[in-house]
Short mmCIF file of C-alpha atoms in Angstrom, two decimals:
data_model
loop_
_atom_site.label_atom_id
_atom_site.label_comp_id
_atom_site.label_asym_id
_atom_site.label_seq_id
_atom_site.Cartn_x
_atom_site.Cartn_y
_atom_site.Cartn_z
CA UNK A 1 106.86 -8.91 -35.25
CA UNK A 2 103.59 -10.56 -34.60
CA UNK A 3 100.70 -7.91 -34.66
CA UNK A 4 97.72 -9.97 -35.05
CA UNK A 5 96.12 -13.10 -33.89
CA UNK A 6 97.56 -16.33 -35.36
CA UNK A 7 95.45 -18.86 -33.06
CA UNK A 8 91.81 -19.49 -33.67
CA UNK A 9 89.39 -19.00 -30.84
CA UNK A 10 88.98 -22.64 -30.65
CA UNK A 11 92.70 -23.31 -30.44
CA UNK A 12 93.18 -20.54 -27.95
CA UNK A 13 90.45 -21.99 -25.67
CA UNK A 14 92.21 -25.40 -25.63
CA UNK A 15 95.45 -23.78 -24.75
CA UNK A 16 93.75 -22.12 -21.67
CA UNK A 17 92.09 -25.18 -20.59
CA UNK A 18 95.36 -27.13 -20.78
CA UNK A 19 97.56 -24.43 -19.02
CA UNK A 20 95.59 -24.74 -15.81
CA UNK A 21 96.26 -21.16 -15.13
CA UNK A 22 93.75 -18.57 -13.66
CA UNK A 23 92.84 -15.55 -15.49
CA UNK A 24 91.42 -12.21 -14.44
CA UNK A 25 89.02 -10.23 -16.57
CA UNK A 26 89.19 -6.62 -16.18
CA UNK A 27 88.35 -3.34 -17.74
CA UNK A 28 89.52 0.17 -17.77
CA UNK A 29 89.55 3.44 -19.80
CA UNK A 30 91.50 6.81 -20.11
CA UNK A 31 90.88 9.73 -22.14
CA UNK A 32 94.18 11.13 -23.43
CA UNK A 33 95.89 13.10 -26.48
CA UNK A 34 97.19 10.11 -28.44
CA UNK A 35 99.37 11.46 -31.53
CA UNK A 36 99.68 8.31 -33.34
CA UNK A 37 96.93 5.60 -32.46
CA UNK A 38 98.20 3.26 -34.91
CA UNK A 39 101.53 3.17 -33.42
CA UNK A 40 100.08 3.06 -29.98
CA UNK A 41 98.01 0.14 -30.91
CA UNK A 42 100.94 -1.87 -32.30
CA UNK A 43 103.21 -1.26 -29.42
CA UNK A 44 100.37 -2.44 -26.98
CA UNK A 45 99.72 -5.71 -29.04
CA UNK A 46 103.44 -6.55 -28.94
CA UNK A 47 103.84 -6.01 -25.08
CA UNK A 48 100.46 -7.62 -24.34
CA UNK A 49 100.71 -10.64 -26.53
CA UNK A 50 103.62 -11.54 -24.74
CA UNK A 51 101.76 -11.38 -21.38
CA UNK A 52 98.82 -13.66 -22.95
CA UNK A 53 96.48 -10.74 -22.85
CA UNK A 54 93.19 -11.41 -24.65
CA UNK A 55 90.39 -9.16 -25.05
CA UNK A 56 88.82 -6.30 -26.99
CA UNK A 57 90.63 -2.93 -26.92
CA UNK A 58 89.82 0.20 -28.80
CA UNK A 59 92.25 3.05 -29.27
CA UNK A 60 91.81 6.57 -30.89
CA UNK A 61 93.16 10.13 -30.69
CA UNK A 62 91.10 10.54 -27.80
CA UNK A 63 92.25 7.57 -25.56
CA UNK A 64 91.63 3.94 -24.88
CA UNK A 65 88.94 1.72 -23.94
CA UNK A 66 89.73 -1.73 -22.90
CA UNK A 67 88.07 -5.19 -21.69
CA UNK A 68 90.50 -7.94 -21.36
CA UNK A 69 91.72 -10.97 -19.37
CA UNK A 70 95.24 -12.16 -18.50
CA UNK A 71 96.84 -14.75 -16.51
CA UNK A 72 96.62 -13.64 -12.74
CA UNK A 73 100.41 -14.51 -12.54
CA UNK A 74 100.98 -11.62 -15.17
CA UNK A 75 98.91 -9.00 -13.45
CA UNK A 76 101.67 -6.90 -11.82
CA UNK A 77 103.83 -7.07 -15.01
CA UNK A 78 100.86 -5.85 -16.94
CA UNK A 79 100.22 -2.92 -14.56
CA UNK A 80 104.06 -2.05 -14.75
CA UNK A 81 103.65 -1.68 -18.49
CA UNK A 82 100.54 0.57 -18.12
CA UNK A 83 102.34 2.79 -15.68
CA UNK A 84 105.09 3.35 -18.41
CA UNK A 85 102.43 5.60 -20.07
CA UNK A 86 101.75 8.77 -18.08
CA UNK A 87 97.96 8.96 -18.69
CA UNK A 88 97.51 5.40 -17.43
CA UNK A 89 99.89 5.45 -14.51
CA UNK A 90 98.09 4.22 -11.36
CA UNK A 91 94.83 3.77 -13.57
CA UNK A 92 91.77 2.08 -11.80
CA UNK A 93 91.49 -1.51 -13.24
CA UNK A 94 87.79 -2.54 -12.60
CA UNK A 95 88.30 -6.26 -11.96
CA UNK A 96 85.19 -8.49 -12.71
CA UNK A 97 83.06 -9.78 -9.93
CA UNK A 98 82.99 -13.27 -11.65
CA UNK A 99 85.88 -14.77 -13.00
CA UNK A 100 85.86 -17.04 -16.30
CA UNK A 101 89.16 -18.13 -17.81
CA UNK A 102 87.32 -18.22 -21.20
CA UNK A 103 85.79 -14.66 -21.13
CA UNK A 104 87.86 -13.67 -23.98
CA UNK A 105 89.67 -15.87 -26.54
CA UNK A 106 91.58 -13.33 -28.89
CA UNK A 107 93.55 -10.20 -28.56
CA UNK A 108 91.76 -7.35 -30.76
CA UNK A 109 93.09 -4.20 -30.76
CA UNK A 110 91.34 -1.75 -33.17
CA UNK A 111 91.88 1.87 -34.02
CA UNK A 112 88.78 3.84 -34.08
CA UNK A 113 87.57 7.43 -34.51
CA UNK A 114 86.31 7.54 -30.99
CA UNK A 115 86.78 4.99 -28.14
CA UNK A 116 83.00 5.07 -27.52
CA UNK A 117 80.75 5.75 -30.45
CA UNK A 118 78.69 8.74 -29.02
CA UNK A 119 77.82 10.84 -32.17
CA UNK A 120 79.13 14.01 -30.59
CA UNK A 121 81.21 16.73 -31.93
CA UNK A 122 83.66 16.97 -29.31
CA UNK A 123 85.06 20.52 -30.56
CA UNK A 124 81.77 22.02 -29.48
CA UNK A 125 82.31 21.59 -25.92
CA UNK A 126 84.96 20.90 -23.23
CA UNK A 127 84.98 17.27 -22.71
CA UNK A 128 87.19 17.58 -19.49
CA UNK A 129 84.28 19.57 -17.71
CA UNK A 130 82.89 16.39 -16.25
CA UNK A 131 80.39 15.46 -13.62
CA UNK A 132 81.38 14.86 -9.85
CA UNK A 133 82.53 11.24 -9.17
CA UNK A 134 80.81 9.42 -6.40
CA UNK A 135 81.98 6.31 -4.55
CA UNK A 136 79.39 3.57 -3.66
CA UNK A 137 78.24 5.20 -0.18
CA UNK A 138 77.84 8.47 -1.64
CA UNK A 139 76.00 7.26 -4.56
CA UNK A 140 73.42 5.31 -2.22
CA UNK A 141 73.26 8.59 -0.18
CA UNK A 142 72.27 10.62 -3.23
CA UNK A 143 69.93 7.94 -4.55
CA UNK A 144 67.74 8.44 -1.43
CA UNK A 145 67.53 12.27 -1.85
CA UNK A 146 64.09 13.10 -3.36
CA UNK A 147 65.64 15.81 -5.72
CA UNK A 148 67.70 13.15 -7.39
CA UNK A 149 66.84 11.57 -10.93
CA UNK A 150 69.09 8.69 -11.62
CA UNK A 151 69.65 7.77 -15.27
CA UNK A 152 70.87 4.22 -16.72
CA UNK A 153 73.30 5.37 -19.47
CA UNK A 154 73.29 1.81 -20.77
CA UNK A 155 71.43 0.15 -23.53
CA UNK A 156 67.92 -1.54 -23.12
CA UNK A 157 69.11 -5.31 -23.37
CA UNK A 158 71.73 -4.28 -20.53
CA UNK A 159 69.15 -2.66 -18.13
CA UNK A 160 66.74 -5.35 -18.71
CA UNK A 161 68.60 -7.84 -16.57
CA UNK A 162 69.84 -5.55 -13.85
CA UNK A 163 69.72 -1.72 -12.97
CA UNK A 164 69.38 0.42 -9.77
CA UNK A 165 65.96 0.81 -8.33
CA UNK A 166 64.16 3.76 -9.54
CA UNK A 167 66.47 4.56 -12.51
CA UNK A 168 65.19 6.07 -15.82
CA UNK A 169 66.09 3.25 -18.47
CA UNK A 170 65.91 4.68 -21.93
CA UNK A 171 64.49 2.32 -24.52
CA UNK A 172 67.76 2.56 -26.76
CA UNK A 173 69.89 0.14 -28.70
CA UNK A 174 73.11 2.36 -28.54
CA UNK A 175 74.72 5.01 -26.34
CA UNK A 176 74.45 7.75 -28.94
CA UNK A 177 70.56 7.38 -29.04
CA UNK A 178 70.34 8.10 -25.38
CA UNK A 179 71.87 11.53 -24.91
CA UNK A 180 69.14 13.51 -26.87
CA UNK A 181 66.37 11.48 -25.36
CA UNK A 182 67.65 12.08 -21.83
CA UNK A 183 68.11 15.86 -22.48
CA UNK A 184 64.52 16.25 -23.83
CA UNK A 185 63.04 14.09 -21.10
CA UNK A 186 64.76 16.15 -18.24
CA UNK A 187 64.90 19.60 -19.96
CA UNK A 188 62.66 21.16 -17.11
CA UNK A 189 65.03 19.93 -14.53
CA UNK A 190 68.33 21.58 -15.40
CA UNK A 191 68.48 23.65 -12.41
CA UNK A 192 66.43 21.96 -9.60
CA UNK A 193 67.43 18.32 -9.62
CA UNK A 194 70.53 16.16 -9.29
CA UNK A 195 71.26 14.31 -12.42
CA UNK A 196 73.01 10.94 -11.36
CA UNK A 197 74.30 8.77 -13.85
CA UNK A 198 75.80 5.34 -14.12
CA UNK A 199 77.02 2.74 -16.56
CA UNK A 200 78.88 -0.50 -16.75
CA UNK A 201 82.56 0.75 -16.13
CA UNK A 202 82.17 4.67 -16.10
CA UNK A 203 83.36 5.49 -19.62
CA UNK A 204 80.02 6.26 -21.07
CA UNK A 205 79.31 8.60 -18.09
CA UNK A 206 82.46 10.43 -18.60
CA UNK A 207 81.47 11.80 -21.95
CA UNK A 208 77.60 12.22 -21.00
CA UNK A 209 78.31 14.19 -18.06
CA UNK A 210 80.51 16.55 -19.82
CA UNK A 211 77.73 16.81 -22.47
CA UNK A 212 74.93 17.64 -20.14
CA UNK A 213 76.96 19.90 -18.33
CA UNK A 214 77.54 21.89 -21.72
CA UNK A 215 73.65 21.55 -21.98
CA UNK A 216 72.98 23.51 -19.09
CA UNK A 217 72.33 20.93 -16.22
CA UNK A 218 73.89 22.30 -12.88
CA UNK A 219 74.30 19.42 -10.78
CA UNK A 220 75.58 16.48 -12.58
CA UNK A 221 77.11 13.31 -10.92
CA UNK A 222 78.40 9.83 -12.00
CA UNK A 223 79.24 6.63 -10.39
CA UNK A 224 82.98 6.44 -10.17
CA UNK A 225 83.91 3.14 -11.98
CA UNK A 226 80.55 2.23 -12.91
CA UNK A 227 78.51 -1.00 -11.60
CA UNK A 228 81.72 -2.90 -11.62
CA UNK A 229 83.53 -0.86 -9.10
CA UNK A 230 80.34 -0.11 -7.15
CA UNK A 231 80.07 -3.82 -6.55
CA UNK A 232 83.64 -4.10 -5.45
CA UNK A 233 83.08 -1.39 -2.72
CA UNK A 234 79.81 -2.79 -1.89
CA UNK A 235 81.36 -6.16 -0.98
CA UNK A 236 84.44 -4.73 0.57
CA UNK A 237 82.67 -2.33 2.85
CA UNK A 238 79.70 -4.18 3.72
CA UNK A 239 77.26 -1.50 2.00
CA UNK A 240 73.81 -2.46 0.71
CA UNK A 241 73.54 -3.02 -2.96
CA UNK A 242 70.79 -0.59 -4.51
CA UNK A 243 71.76 -2.26 -7.74
CA UNK A 244 69.62 -5.61 -8.30
CA UNK A 245 69.90 -8.29 -10.77
CA UNK A 246 72.86 -8.93 -13.30
CA UNK A 247 75.39 -6.55 -14.81
CA UNK A 248 75.54 -7.18 -18.75
CA UNK A 249 79.31 -7.53 -19.97
CA UNK A 250 80.62 -7.49 -23.28
CA UNK A 251 82.49 -10.92 -23.50
CA UNK A 252 81.43 -14.48 -23.55
CA UNK A 253 80.09 -14.44 -20.04
CA UNK A 254 77.41 -11.78 -21.04
CA UNK A 255 76.55 -11.10 -17.57
CA UNK A 256 77.94 -11.32 -13.97
CA UNK A 257 75.57 -11.68 -10.93
CA UNK A 258 75.48 -8.76 -8.52
CA UNK A 259 72.45 -9.73 -6.50
CA UNK A 260 70.44 -13.19 -6.49
CA UNK A 261 67.31 -11.06 -7.69
CA UNK A 262 66.03 -12.12 -11.17
CA UNK A 263 64.02 -9.18 -12.63
CA UNK A 264 63.61 -10.16 -16.32
CA UNK A 265 62.05 -13.04 -18.18
CA UNK A 266 62.76 -15.51 -20.79
CA UNK A 267 61.96 -13.92 -23.95
CA UNK A 268 60.26 -17.14 -25.35
CA UNK A 269 58.22 -18.30 -22.69
CA UNK A 270 58.20 -15.60 -19.98
CA UNK A 271 59.68 -17.82 -16.97
CA UNK A 272 61.97 -15.64 -14.64
CA UNK A 273 65.42 -15.67 -16.24
CA UNK A 274 68.49 -13.25 -16.93
CA UNK A 275 70.60 -15.46 -19.01
CA UNK A 276 71.43 -13.94 -22.42
CA UNK A 277 72.49 -16.12 -25.30
CA UNK A 278 72.98 -15.71 -29.15
CA UNK A 279 70.74 -17.40 -31.68
CA UNK A 280 72.68 -20.54 -33.11
CA UNK A 281 71.62 -19.66 -36.53
CA UNK A 282 74.70 -17.43 -37.57
CA UNK A 283 72.68 -15.75 -40.19
CA UNK A 284 70.48 -14.50 -37.22
CA UNK A 285 72.73 -14.34 -34.22
CA UNK A 286 70.11 -12.51 -32.28
CA UNK A 287 71.06 -11.54 -28.56
CA UNK A 288 67.94 -12.55 -26.34
CA UNK A 289 67.35 -13.94 -22.92
CA UNK A 290 66.61 -17.70 -22.87
CA UNK A 291 65.90 -20.04 -19.98
CA UNK A 292 67.47 -23.59 -19.72
CA UNK A 293 64.21 -25.44 -20.85
CA UNK A 294 63.63 -23.12 -24.13
CA UNK A 295 67.48 -23.63 -24.94
CA UNK A 296 66.98 -27.30 -25.10
CA UNK A 297 63.73 -27.22 -26.78
CA UNK A 298 64.82 -24.85 -29.24
CA UNK A 299 68.48 -25.78 -29.72
CA UNK A 300 69.86 -22.25 -28.74
CA UNK A 301 67.44 -20.80 -31.46
CA UNK A 302 65.45 -17.80 -31.18
CA UNK A 303 62.63 -19.15 -33.45
CA UNK A 304 61.48 -22.48 -35.22
CA UNK A 305 62.54 -20.97 -38.60
CA UNK A 306 66.30 -20.71 -37.14
CA UNK A 307 65.80 -24.19 -35.80
CA UNK A 308 65.15 -25.45 -39.24
CA UNK A 309 68.20 -23.51 -40.47
CA UNK A 310 70.67 -25.12 -38.07
CA UNK A 311 69.78 -28.75 -39.19
CA UNK A 312 70.69 -27.70 -42.92
CA UNK A 313 73.99 -28.97 -44.30
CA UNK A 314 76.70 -26.49 -43.52
CA UNK A 315 77.00 -25.46 -47.22
CA UNK A 316 73.35 -24.48 -47.46
CA UNK A 317 73.43 -22.56 -44.43
CA UNK A 318 76.57 -20.56 -45.85
CA UNK A 319 74.55 -20.03 -48.94
CA UNK A 320 71.78 -18.33 -46.93
CA UNK A 321 74.21 -16.02 -45.24
CA UNK A 322 75.80 -14.95 -48.35
CA UNK A 323 74.81 -11.25 -49.18
CA UNK A 324 73.37 -10.78 -45.60
CA UNK A 325 74.49 -7.29 -44.24
CA UNK A 326 76.46 -7.67 -41.10
CA UNK A 327 76.24 -5.17 -38.15
CA UNK A 328 73.16 -4.23 -36.37
CA UNK A 329 70.86 -5.93 -39.26
CA UNK A 330 72.00 -9.14 -38.04
CA UNK A 331 73.13 -8.75 -34.54
CA UNK A 332 69.83 -7.41 -33.18
CA UNK A 333 69.67 -6.93 -29.37
CA UNK A 334 66.46 -8.61 -28.22
CA UNK A 335 63.88 -6.45 -30.20
CA UNK A 336 62.91 -9.19 -32.84
CA UNK A 337 59.07 -9.75 -33.27
CA UNK A 338 59.95 -13.56 -32.80
CA UNK A 339 60.10 -12.73 -29.06
CA UNK A 340 57.00 -12.49 -27.17
CA UNK A 341 58.37 -11.48 -23.57
CA UNK A 342 60.85 -8.78 -24.47
CA UNK A 343 60.82 -5.66 -21.98
CA UNK A 344 62.28 -2.18 -22.58
CA UNK A 345 62.00 1.18 -20.90
CA UNK A 346 59.43 1.67 -18.47
CA UNK A 347 58.15 -1.90 -19.09
CA UNK A 348 61.35 -3.09 -17.39
CA UNK A 349 60.54 -4.07 -13.65
CA UNK A 350 62.29 -3.41 -10.45
CA UNK A 351 60.43 -6.23 -8.58
CA UNK A 352 62.25 -9.50 -8.22
CA UNK A 353 60.50 -12.18 -10.07
CA UNK A 354 62.58 -14.89 -8.56
CA UNK A 355 65.72 -15.81 -6.78
CA UNK A 356 68.82 -17.07 -8.62
CA UNK A 357 70.21 -20.39 -7.42
CA UNK A 358 73.55 -20.82 -6.30
CA UNK A 359 75.73 -22.36 -8.95
CA UNK A 360 78.32 -24.81 -7.78
CA UNK A 361 81.73 -24.60 -9.76
CA UNK A 362 82.23 -27.61 -11.77
CA UNK A 363 85.82 -29.03 -12.02
CA UNK A 364 86.50 -30.56 -15.36
CA UNK A 365 89.44 -31.86 -17.49
CA UNK A 366 89.50 -31.31 -21.33
CA UNK A 367 88.98 -34.70 -23.17
CA UNK A 368 88.48 -34.01 -26.74
CA UNK A 369 86.90 -31.77 -29.38
CA UNK A 370 83.82 -32.15 -31.76
CA UNK A 371 84.27 -33.73 -35.25
CA UNK A 372 80.57 -34.23 -36.67
CA UNK A 373 77.07 -34.13 -35.65
CA UNK A 374 74.69 -36.68 -37.35
CA UNK A 375 71.65 -34.67 -37.49
CA UNK A 376 68.90 -37.38 -38.36
CA UNK A 377 70.28 -39.79 -35.64
CA UNK A 378 71.22 -36.99 -33.13
CA UNK A 379 74.62 -38.64 -32.72
CA UNK A 380 77.87 -36.64 -31.80
CA UNK A 381 81.37 -37.44 -32.70
CA UNK A 382 84.25 -36.55 -30.86
CA UNK A 383 88.27 -37.12 -30.98
CA UNK A 384 89.95 -38.01 -27.71
CA UNK A 385 93.01 -35.79 -27.23
CA UNK A 386 93.58 -35.92 -23.63
CA UNK A 387 92.91 -38.47 -20.82
CA UNK A 388 90.70 -41.30 -20.60
CA UNK A 389 86.98 -41.50 -21.32
CA UNK A 390 84.76 -44.39 -19.68
CA UNK A 391 81.34 -45.39 -19.96
CA UNK A 392 79.39 -44.08 -16.86
CA UNK A 393 81.56 -40.77 -16.81
CA UNK A 394 79.85 -37.62 -16.06
CA UNK A 395 80.67 -35.18 -19.08
CA UNK A 396 80.23 -31.72 -20.29
CA UNK A 397 80.02 -30.38 -23.78
CA UNK A 398 81.03 -26.66 -24.05
CA UNK A 399 80.95 -24.19 -27.00
CA UNK A 400 80.05 -20.67 -27.62
CA UNK A 401 76.73 -21.46 -28.91
CA UNK A 402 76.05 -24.78 -27.11
CA UNK A 403 76.76 -23.20 -23.90
CA UNK A 404 77.47 -25.73 -21.10
CA UNK A 405 75.50 -29.08 -21.35
CA UNK A 406 76.00 -31.70 -18.89
CA UNK A 407 74.85 -35.53 -19.28
CA UNK A 408 75.95 -38.95 -18.20
CA UNK A 409 77.74 -41.09 -20.78
CA UNK A 410 75.57 -44.10 -20.30
CA UNK A 411 76.47 -45.79 -23.67
CA UNK A 412 79.06 -44.96 -26.30
CA UNK A 413 80.84 -46.32 -29.65
CA UNK A 414 84.76 -46.28 -29.91
CA UNK A 415 86.04 -46.29 -33.51
CA UNK A 416 82.57 -47.59 -34.70
CA UNK A 417 82.18 -50.37 -32.11
CA UNK A 418 80.23 -50.44 -28.60
CA UNK A 419 82.91 -49.78 -26.04
CA UNK A 420 83.45 -48.91 -22.50
CA UNK A 421 86.94 -47.09 -22.58
CA UNK A 422 88.34 -44.71 -24.91
CA UNK A 423 91.94 -43.24 -25.25
CA UNK A 424 93.82 -40.72 -26.94
CA UNK A 425 93.40 -40.84 -30.68
CA UNK A 426 90.28 -42.82 -30.51
CA UNK A 427 86.71 -41.45 -31.98
CA UNK A 428 83.82 -41.70 -29.95
CA UNK A 429 80.28 -41.29 -30.79
CA UNK A 430 77.03 -41.05 -28.51
CA UNK A 431 73.56 -39.81 -28.53
CA UNK A 432 72.99 -36.36 -27.37
CA UNK A 433 69.58 -34.32 -26.89
CA UNK A 434 71.08 -31.17 -28.73
CA UNK A 435 73.13 -30.16 -31.64
CA UNK A 436 76.99 -29.94 -31.30
CA UNK A 437 79.21 -28.00 -33.32
CA UNK A 438 82.94 -28.26 -34.66
CA UNK A 439 83.99 -25.70 -32.07
CA UNK A 440 82.68 -27.63 -29.21
CA UNK A 441 84.81 -29.11 -26.42
CA UNK A 442 84.23 -32.30 -24.46
CA UNK A 443 85.02 -32.37 -20.80
CA UNK A 444 85.03 -35.26 -18.15
CA UNK A 445 83.64 -33.90 -14.99
CA UNK A 446 85.95 -34.75 -12.13
CA UNK A 447 83.92 -33.35 -9.03
#
């Protein structure tokens, strides 16, 4: 029985595009006592793989933490399967505000010591003695109370692009760092203030609220279902959103818009922007905020040094990567000295810097995949696998590092000769103002 992925991310993306099925992105968590996490993990994989579930799921003896996507047609079958486990029966599923069929491209279920790395010894306090859960309207009411202190339990790169107005936003890289910082900062208000917390989907606040009650805080509250559920209730009930900007999410989207307020800046030029990207140099892979102009000029890189690296032959790039430690040493979160306009903690503004433009949904069909990029000539080569491609077509090149790049195909070469039409099996080449990668897909824009 298959217990692991057998398809690459690129192969999976192609299957999703060809299927034409709408997918839902959702998340949930549950604290429970799981005797055999490995067996639980294997059982989930076997059941969910058949339902075409993709995502990142962590299981441990203390429960499950899941972010995933699945075909909308399979939603109720998936929910029925969750209901077979007593601790997940009728569990709240946080459905994403903005849907993206390619939010996840693999099904990864990992067994860990904890479902959230909090650095706490759970044996020293009662993890079930949690704070009071508040719905959106209740949360808004408590925000207006002068005796309330609201704390963002997320990391600095999350709060920078969106947050509740007036929230304390710790300058931390990880959840475990925030707990002692907040405890020390608010030590004088354990009795006289309401401690109001929020995070993305609620799981971090579950543990944090129990921790702070154990530390002597009398009035502890948390946003039920986190920002995701708050936004759903705001839209469904016509409530004013006290959250501004974007909600950072841990999938390929990297963010979903809650309000049209842009409260952050491009880390390279300072222009109002709230789009995260990862540096195209895989030995760097820095997560940072980058506007479209800097993305084009820097070829999706965080610096000139990284831009030089991506133009090296692939073997030289691999040689540079050998021996580099993985983890936080590479996957830094926007704090590199190469970035001029990074903001953290109190420096993060709650004053909108600009309004986001409405993005029209582009209709497109998959035409082919990337074969090669000729660096000196800035020429991209693709193999046509589906449909027909014609000179004058509007096309889109899409990839994890490339993003979504649109252009008009004014001139192309088909199998080495200038041509006007390419069909299945043909190799086409044309000039592009950016680097493409072998994982990139070529689409024809139809509307």
